C-alpha positions as a LaTeX table, in Angstrom:
\begin{tabular}{lrrr}
\hline
Residue & $x$ (\AA) & $y$ (\AA) & $z$ (\AA) \\
\hline
Unk1 & 117.43 & 117.21 & 74.89 \\
Unk2 & 117.42 & 118.27 & 71.21 \\
Unk3 & 117.01 & 115.80 & 68.34 \\
Unk4 & 117.75 & 117.32 & 64.88 \\
Unk5 & 115.88 & 116.03 & 61.85 \\
Unk6 & 118.18 & 115.04 & 58.97 \\
Unk7 & 117.03 & 115.42 & 55.33 \\
Unk8 & 118.25 & 113.47 & 52.30 \\
Unk9 & 121.17 & 115.82 & 51.84 \\
Unk10 & 122.51 & 115.12 & 55.29 \\
Unk11 & 121.77 & 118.56 & 56.77 \\
Unk12 & 119.64 & 119.34 & 59.79 \\
Unk13 & 116.32 & 120.92 & 58.85 \\
Unk14 & 114.55 & 121.24 & 62.22 \\
Unk15 & 114.80 & 120.16 & 65.79 \\
Unk16 & 112.50 & 119.30 & 68.67 \\
Unk17 & 113.07 & 119.93 & 72.37 \\
Unk18 & 111.92 & 117.64 & 75.17 \\
Unk19 & 112.13 & 118.68 & 78.81 \\
Unk20 & 112.82 & 116.15 & 81.56 \\
Unk21 & 112.63 & 116.47 & 85.35 \\
Unk22 & 115.33 & 114.90 & 87.49 \\
Unk23 & 115.90 & 114.33 & 91.21 \\
Unk24 & 119.04 & 113.82 & 93.28 \\
Unk25 & 118.08 & 110.31 & 94.34 \\
Unk26 & 119.68 & 106.89 & 94.21 \\
Unk27 & 118.94 & 103.20 & 94.17 \\
Unk28 & 120.53 & 100.31 & 96.03 \\
Unk29 & 122.72 & 97.66 & 94.42 \\
Unk30 & 119.88 & 95.14 & 94.56 \\
Unk31 & 117.64 & 97.51 & 92.57 \\
Unk32 & 119.74 & 97.19 & 89.43 \\
Unk33 & 120.96 & 100.01 & 87.20 \\
Unk34 & 119.11 & 103.33 & 87.22 \\
Unk35 & 115.89 & 102.20 & 88.94 \\
Unk36 & 112.88 & 104.31 & 88.07 \\
Unk37 & 110.68 & 105.86 & 90.74 \\
Unk38 & 107.04 & 105.72 & 89.65 \\
Unk39 & 105.42 & 106.01 & 93.07 \\
Unk40 & 103.63 & 109.09 & 94.30 \\
Unk41 & 104.65 & 108.87 & 97.96 \\
Unk42 & 108.35 & 109.79 & 98.11 \\
Unk43 & 109.38 & 108.06 & 101.35 \\
Unk44 & 110.30 & 104.45 & 102.08 \\
Unk45 & 108.46 & 104.05 & 105.40 \\
Unk46 & 104.71 & 103.30 & 105.52 \\
Unk47 & 104.51 & 104.40 & 109.16 \\
Unk48 & 105.35 & 107.94 & 110.25 \\
Unk49 & 106.03 & 109.10 & 113.81 \\
Unk50 & 105.35 & 112.77 & 114.43 \\
Unk51 & 105.26 & 115.08 & 117.43 \\
Unk52 & 101.94 & 116.31 & 118.75 \\
Unk53 & 101.28 & 119.93 & 117.79 \\
Unk54 & 103.91 & 120.01 & 115.03 \\
Unk55 & 103.54 & 119.99 & 111.26 \\
Unk56 & 103.53 & 116.65 & 109.48 \\
Unk57 & 105.36 & 117.20 & 106.20 \\
Unk58 & 104.97 & 114.52 & 103.51 \\
Unk59 & 106.68 & 114.69 & 100.09 \\
Unk60 & 104.77 & 113.45 & 97.03 \\
Unk61 & 105.61 & 113.37 & 93.33 \\
Unk62 & 103.23 & 115.97 & 91.97 \\
Unk63 & 103.40 & 114.45 & 88.47 \\
Unk64 & 102.40 & 111.00 & 89.74 \\
Unk65 & 99.90 & 111.93 & 92.46 \\
Unk66 & 96.28 & 112.98 & 91.97 \\
Unk67 & 95.20 & 113.69 & 95.56 \\
Unk68 & 96.19 & 113.43 & 99.21 \\
Unk69 & 93.59 & 112.89 & 101.94 \\
Unk70 & 93.98 & 112.99 & 105.71 \\
Unk71 & 91.90 & 110.80 & 108.00 \\
Unk72 & 91.38 & 110.63 & 111.74 \\
Unk73 & 89.46 & 107.70 & 113.22 \\
Unk74 & 87.97 & 107.00 & 109.80 \\
Unk75 & 86.71 & 110.54 & 109.18 \\
Unk76 & 88.14 & 112.75 & 106.46 \\
Unk77 & 89.67 & 115.91 & 107.89 \\
Unk78 & 91.30 & 117.36 & 104.80 \\
Unk79 & 91.87 & 116.58 & 101.13 \\
Unk80 & 93.98 & 118.25 & 98.48 \\
Unk81 & 94.10 & 117.75 & 94.73 \\
Unk82 & 97.62 & 117.67 & 93.31 \\
Unk83 & 98.33 & 119.43 & 90.03 \\
Unk84 & 101.12 & 118.43 & 87.66 \\
Unk85 & 104.07 & 120.70 & 86.94 \\
Unk86 & 106.65 & 120.91 & 84.18 \\
Unk87 & 109.19 & 122.60 & 86.47 \\
Unk88 & 108.77 & 120.99 & 89.92 \\
Unk89 & 108.87 & 117.37 & 91.05 \\
Unk90 & 107.90 & 117.48 & 94.71 \\
Unk91 & 105.00 & 118.95 & 96.59 \\
Unk92 & 105.23 & 118.94 & 100.37 \\
Unk93 & 101.93 & 118.37 & 102.13 \\
Unk94 & 101.53 & 119.75 & 105.66 \\
Unk95 & 98.94 & 117.42 & 107.16 \\
Unk96 & 98.77 & 119.05 & 110.57 \\
Unk97 & 99.25 & 122.78 & 110.27 \\
Unk98 & 99.64 & 124.43 & 113.65 \\
Unk99 & 96.78 & 126.44 & 115.10 \\
Unk100 & 98.80 & 129.62 & 114.58 \\
Unk101 & 99.36 & 128.86 & 110.88 \\
Unk102 & 95.67 & 128.13 & 110.30 \\
Unk103 & 94.65 & 131.40 & 111.92 \\
Unk104 & 97.06 & 133.32 & 109.68 \\
Unk105 & 95.92 & 131.43 & 106.55 \\
Unk106 & 92.34 & 132.48 & 107.32 \\
Unk107 & 93.48 & 136.14 & 107.49 \\
Unk108 & 93.12 & 136.17 & 111.27 \\
Unk109 & 95.36 & 137.67 & 113.94 \\
Unk110 & 97.19 & 135.31 & 116.29 \\
Unk111 & 98.29 & 136.67 & 119.66 \\
Unk112 & 100.76 & 134.71 & 121.77 \\
Unk113 & 99.68 & 134.09 & 125.37 \\
Unk114 & 100.30 & 131.59 & 128.13 \\
Unk115 & 96.60 & 130.65 & 128.19 \\
Unk116 & 96.49 & 129.83 & 124.46 \\
Unk117 & 99.71 & 127.81 & 124.64 \\
Unk118 & 98.39 & 125.88 & 127.63 \\
Unk119 & 95.11 & 125.17 & 125.83 \\
Unk120 & 96.84 & 123.94 & 122.67 \\
Unk121 & 99.13 & 121.65 & 124.68 \\
Unk122 & 96.19 & 119.98 & 126.37 \\
Unk123 & 93.74 & 119.65 & 123.48 \\
Unk124 & 93.90 & 117.52 & 120.36 \\
Unk125 & 93.56 & 119.77 & 117.30 \\
Unk126 & 93.79 & 118.66 & 113.68 \\
Unk127 & 94.99 & 115.12 & 114.42 \\
Unk128 & 95.60 & 112.64 & 111.62 \\
Unk129 & 96.19 & 108.89 & 111.89 \\
Unk130 & 96.15 & 107.92 & 108.20 \\
Unk131 & 97.18 & 109.60 & 104.97 \\
Unk132 & 95.70 & 108.31 & 101.70 \\
Unk133 & 97.79 & 109.09 & 98.63 \\
Unk134 & 96.03 & 108.45 & 95.33 \\
Unk135 & 98.06 & 107.87 & 92.16 \\
Unk136 & 96.96 & 106.85 & 88.66 \\
Unk137 & 97.98 & 103.26 & 89.39 \\
Unk138 & 97.43 & 102.68 & 93.13 \\
Unk139 & 96.11 & 103.92 & 96.45 \\
Unk140 & 98.79 & 104.28 & 99.09 \\
Unk141 & 97.88 & 104.34 & 102.79 \\
Unk142 & 100.41 & 105.65 & 105.31 \\
Unk143 & 99.86 & 105.24 & 109.07 \\
Unk144 & 100.63 & 108.25 & 111.26 \\
Unk145 & 101.50 & 107.84 & 114.95 \\
Unk146 & 101.43 & 111.08 & 116.95 \\
Unk147 & 103.48 & 111.09 & 120.15 \\
Unk148 & 103.54 & 113.58 & 123.00 \\
Unk149 & 106.71 & 113.99 & 125.06 \\
Unk150 & 106.58 & 115.83 & 128.38 \\
Unk151 & 110.01 & 115.02 & 129.86 \\
Unk152 & 112.49 & 115.65 & 127.06 \\
Unk153 & 112.65 & 118.26 & 124.32 \\
Unk154 & 112.18 & 116.40 & 121.02 \\
Unk155 & 114.41 & 117.40 & 118.11 \\
Unk156 & 113.52 & 117.36 & 114.41 \\
Unk157 & 116.17 & 116.23 & 111.94 \\
Unk158 & 115.55 & 116.66 & 108.21 \\
Unk159 & 117.53 & 115.05 & 105.41 \\
Unk160 & 117.48 & 114.34 & 101.68 \\
Unk161 & 116.25 & 110.76 & 101.34 \\
Unk162 & 116.87 & 108.18 & 98.63 \\
Unk163 & 114.08 & 109.64 & 96.48 \\
Unk164 & 115.74 & 113.06 & 96.51 \\
Unk165 & 113.01 & 114.50 & 98.75 \\
Unk166 & 113.27 & 116.29 & 102.08 \\
Unk167 & 112.17 & 113.98 & 104.92 \\
Unk168 & 111.65 & 114.72 & 108.61 \\
Unk169 & 112.76 & 112.42 & 111.43 \\
Unk170 & 111.85 & 113.13 & 115.06 \\
Unk171 & 114.11 & 112.17 & 117.97 \\
Unk172 & 111.79 & 112.07 & 120.97 \\
Unk173 & 114.07 & 111.27 & 123.89 \\
Unk174 & 117.30 & 112.40 & 125.53 \\
Unk175 & 119.60 & 114.84 & 123.76 \\
Unk176 & 123.15 & 115.72 & 124.87 \\
Unk177 & 125.20 & 118.61 & 123.50 \\
Unk178 & 129.00 & 118.80 & 123.73 \\
Unk179 & 131.86 & 120.91 & 122.39 \\
Unk180 & 135.40 & 120.10 & 121.35 \\
Unk181 & 137.94 & 122.95 & 121.40 \\
Unk182 & 141.23 & 123.09 & 119.50 \\
Unk183 & 143.70 & 125.94 & 120.04 \\
Unk184 & 147.32 & 127.03 & 119.88 \\
Unk185 & 149.30 & 128.72 & 122.64 \\
Unk186 & 152.54 & 130.62 & 123.17 \\
Unk187 & 154.63 & 132.17 & 125.95 \\
Unk188 & 154.07 & 135.90 & 126.24 \\
Unk189 & 156.53 & 138.49 & 127.49 \\
Unk190 & 154.70 & 140.47 & 130.15 \\
Unk191 & 157.60 & 142.71 & 131.16 \\
Unk192 & 157.12 & 146.42 & 130.58 \\
Unk193 & 159.76 & 148.84 & 129.28 \\
Unk194 & 160.80 & 149.54 & 132.86 \\
Unk195 & 161.07 & 145.88 & 133.81 \\
Unk196 & 157.80 & 145.84 & 135.77 \\
Unk197 & 155.02 & 143.38 & 135.13 \\
Unk198 & 151.45 & 142.80 & 136.21 \\
Unk199 & 150.32 & 139.55 & 137.80 \\
Unk200 & 147.03 & 139.88 & 135.92 \\
Unk201 & 148.69 & 139.49 & 132.49 \\
Unk202 & 148.67 & 136.10 & 130.75 \\
Unk203 & 152.04 & 134.38 & 130.45 \\
Unk204 & 150.56 & 131.44 & 128.56 \\
Unk205 & 148.30 & 132.88 & 125.84 \\
Unk206 & 145.82 & 131.07 & 123.61 \\
Unk207 & 145.06 & 131.96 & 119.99 \\
Unk208 & 143.43 & 130.41 & 116.89 \\
Unk209 & 140.69 & 128.93 & 119.09 \\
Unk210 & 138.24 & 126.76 & 117.15 \\
Unk211 & 135.15 & 125.25 & 118.78 \\
Unk212 & 133.17 & 122.37 & 117.26 \\
Unk213 & 129.81 & 121.44 & 118.77 \\
Unk214 & 128.10 & 118.07 & 118.61 \\
Unk215 & 124.71 & 116.77 & 119.64 \\
Unk216 & 123.69 & 113.19 & 120.47 \\
Unk217 & 120.02 & 112.33 & 119.95 \\
Unk218 & 117.94 & 109.34 & 121.06 \\
Unk219 & 114.98 & 108.30 & 118.95 \\
Unk220 & 112.77 & 106.62 & 121.51 \\
Unk221 & 110.92 & 103.40 & 120.70 \\
Unk222 & 109.94 & 103.06 & 117.04 \\
Unk223 & 108.63 & 100.48 & 114.62 \\
Unk224 & 111.39 & 98.38 & 113.05 \\
Unk225 & 110.27 & 99.74 & 109.68 \\
Unk226 & 112.23 & 102.85 & 110.66 \\
Unk227 & 115.42 & 100.91 & 109.88 \\
Unk228 & 114.83 & 102.18 & 106.33 \\
Unk229 & 114.65 & 105.78 & 107.53 \\
Unk230 & 117.86 & 105.61 & 109.59 \\
Unk231 & 119.64 & 103.87 & 106.71 \\
Unk232 & 118.76 & 106.70 & 104.34 \\
Unk233 & 119.66 & 109.37 & 106.89 \\
Unk234 & 123.08 & 107.79 & 107.46 \\
Unk235 & 123.66 & 107.80 & 103.67 \\
Unk236 & 122.37 & 111.33 & 103.14 \\
Unk237 & 124.77 & 114.08 & 102.04 \\
Unk238 & 122.61 & 116.89 & 103.45 \\
Unk239 & 121.12 & 116.88 & 106.95 \\
Unk240 & 119.63 & 119.68 & 109.07 \\
Unk241 & 118.32 & 120.15 & 112.60 \\
Unk242 & 115.52 & 122.53 & 113.56 \\
Unk243 & 115.89 & 124.58 & 116.73 \\
Unk244 & 112.94 & 126.39 & 118.26 \\
Unk245 & 113.82 & 129.95 & 119.32 \\
Unk246 & 111.81 & 132.85 & 120.71 \\
Unk247 & 111.51 & 134.32 & 117.20 \\
Unk248 & 110.49 & 131.03 & 115.56 \\
Unk249 & 112.27 & 128.06 & 114.03 \\
Unk250 & 115.94 & 128.09 & 113.07 \\
Unk251 & 117.22 & 125.46 & 110.64 \\
Unk252 & 120.93 & 124.65 & 111.00 \\
Unk253 & 123.16 & 122.29 & 108.96 \\
Unk254 & 124.60 & 119.22 & 110.66 \\
Unk255 & 126.65 & 116.19 & 109.64 \\
Unk256 & 126.08 & 112.61 & 110.79 \\
Unk257 & 129.09 & 111.73 & 112.96 \\
Unk258 & 128.01 & 108.17 & 113.82 \\
Unk259 & 129.65 & 105.97 & 111.20 \\
Unk260 & 128.19 & 102.60 & 112.10 \\
Unk261 & 124.66 & 101.39 & 112.70 \\
Unk262 & 123.31 & 97.96 & 113.64 \\
Unk263 & 119.77 & 97.45 & 112.42 \\
Unk264 & 117.42 & 96.44 & 115.21 \\
Unk265 & 114.35 & 94.23 & 115.05 \\
Unk266 & 111.60 & 93.47 & 117.52 \\
Unk267 & 112.53 & 89.77 & 117.34 \\
Unk268 & 116.21 & 90.25 & 118.19 \\
Unk269 & 116.08 & 93.38 & 120.30 \\
Unk270 & 112.49 & 93.51 & 121.60 \\
Unk271 & 112.48 & 97.32 & 121.44 \\
Unk272 & 113.80 & 99.34 & 118.50 \\
Unk273 & 115.53 & 102.63 & 119.27 \\
Unk274 & 118.63 & 104.42 & 118.03 \\
Unk275 & 121.16 & 106.91 & 119.40 \\
Unk276 & 122.92 & 108.98 & 116.74 \\
Unk277 & 125.65 & 111.59 & 117.12 \\
Unk278 & 125.78 & 114.66 & 114.86 \\
Unk279 & 128.38 & 117.37 & 114.33 \\
Unk280 & 127.18 & 120.90 & 113.72 \\
Unk281 & 128.37 & 121.83 & 110.24 \\
Unk282 & 129.98 & 125.10 & 111.31 \\
Unk283 & 132.45 & 126.44 & 113.86 \\
Unk284 & 131.09 & 127.80 & 117.15 \\
Unk285 & 132.90 & 131.11 & 116.65 \\
Unk286 & 131.63 & 132.61 & 113.42 \\
Unk287 & 134.50 & 132.64 & 110.92 \\
Unk288 & 132.45 & 133.46 & 107.83 \\
Unk289 & 133.75 & 136.73 & 106.44 \\
\hline
\end{tabular}
């Protein structure tokens, strides 16, 4: 914003410019008008569930965070000093880089093989059970629970949370994909110029076929603190799902189709888990021209 200085004659003589950083976040009604976010850790949940062998991505406010430290069984495994920035708000900390990423970062060469993949699946590398986030005013401790799933294929959903940061949410259990097809049809004349016709020609023809795919995901059993996470995901305007392909990861846009959620607690429900349905945010047949 620019604030002109006014002299005695009523004319502007100089001006000063002040830069501000903003995020696409929001507050709840109970928070009052325009609540300020002064915390360094930019998520609402103090417990994080992550999948074994996958990156743990944590957003912090780089202008309100001095360092982030990872611990496993009380021992420090990694620490990173956070520098301030006049152009960026968030810094995303990967607490558990994959073995492949660490080899590449060290200028090494990683070769895919069945033996290496088998070894990594059966050995605990770079685990973390606590993240310590240090800010000028407080020390924040976040618990990390790493789960391994051998029956189902876990799915990672990412969304913009209430702080305006990108947050990951793992669904560890059953996933079901479906497709809804809409189309138009008409009666076709299959007679040739000589009055003959072929029995292999279509009399009833389809056109303008549009396919819409959906996926239903089950979270597995979580701490009831994750009610906050599902609340923010349901309210998020931008959500993505990550698919693992032969060439790497593919991030695709999705929309939350489930329009109602009942918050669960260990007292009322014993076990807390959610099943959410998503629509893929694109048509199955590519119609982007």
